[in-house]
Amino acid sequence: MKKNFSTDTGIIPPSTLYEGKPVKEYTSEELKYFKERDKYVNEHKNKYKKLYEDELSDYGFEIEFLY
C-alpha cells in the first residue's frame, strides 16, 4: 500500500502538498506534528465515532458517518 493512501477516500494526495500548501513551506517540526496527529486520529477514529453516535442517540438523533 502506498504511504499516502487514504483508506477513507482512496485518494492519494501529491507528496509535494500537505494541507493545501507545498511541503517545503513547513518546518520539520510542523511536519512531525502533522504526521503524529494523523497517526493518532487514524488510530482513534472509531473510538470517537462511537462516542458521538452514543452521545447524540441519547437526544434522539440517528448518526451515520459518511466516509
Coordinates of C-alpha atoms in Angstrom, one line a residue:
M1 CA 0.0 0.0 0.0
K2 CA 1.3 3.4 -0.8
K3 CA 2.3 5.7 2.1
N4 CA -0.2 8.4 1.4
F5 CA -3.1 6.2 0.5
S6 CA -6.3 7.2 2.4
T7 CA -8.5 4.2 3.3
D8 CA -11.4 6.5 3.7
T9 CA -11.4 8.1 0.3
G10 CA -8.9 6.0 -1.7
I11 CA -7.3 9.3 -2.8
I12 CA -3.5 9.6 -2.8
P13 CA -2.6 13.3 -2.3
P14 CA 0.5 14.5 -4.1
S15 CA 3.5 14.0 -1.9
T16 CA 4.6 17.6 -2.5
L17 CA 1.4 19.1 -0.9
Y18 CA 0.2 18.8 2.7
E19 CA -3.0 20.5 3.8
G20 CA -3.0 22.6 0.6
K21 CA 0.5 24.0 0.9
P22 CA 3.8 22.8 -0.5
V23 CA 5.6 20.6 1.9
K24 CA 8.7 22.8 1.6
E25 CA 6.8 25.7 3.2
Y26 CA 6.6 23.7 6.5
T27 CA 9.2 23.3 9.2
S28 CA 10.3 19.9 10.1
E29 CA 8.6 20.3 13.5
E30 CA 5.3 21.1 11.8
L31 CA 5.6 18.1 9.5
K32 CA 6.4 15.9 12.5
Y33 CA 3.3 17.3 14.3
F34 CA 1.1 16.6 11.3
K35 CA 2.4 13.0 11.0
E36 CA 1.8 12.3 14.7
R37 CA -1.6 14.0 14.6
D38 CA -2.7 11.9 11.6
K39 CA -1.5 8.7 13.2
Y40 CA -3.4 9.5 16.4
V41 CA -6.6 10.4 14.5
N42 CA -6.4 7.2 12.4
E43 CA -5.8 5.0 15.4
H44 CA -8.6 6.5 17.5
K45 CA -11.3 7.5 14.9
N46 CA -13.6 4.6 15.7
K47 CA -13.5 5.4 19.4
Y48 CA -14.7 9.0 18.7
K49 CA -17.1 7.9 16.1
K50 CA -18.8 5.5 18.6
L51 CA -18.7 8.2 21.3
Y52 CA -20.5 10.8 19.0
E53 CA -23.1 8.2 18.0
D54 CA -23.8 7.2 21.6
E55 CA -24.0 10.7 22.9
L56 CA -26.3 12.0 20.1
S57 CA -28.5 9.0 20.2
D58 CA -29.3 10.0 23.9
Y59 CA -31.0 13.0 22.3
G60 CA -32.9 11.1 19.7
F61 CA -30.5 11.7 16.8
E62 CA -29.5 8.9 14.5
I63 CA -26.0 9.5 13.2
E64 CA -24.5 7.9 10.1
F65 CA -20.9 8.9 9.3
L66 CA -20.1 9.0 5.6
Y67 CA -16.5 8.3 4.9

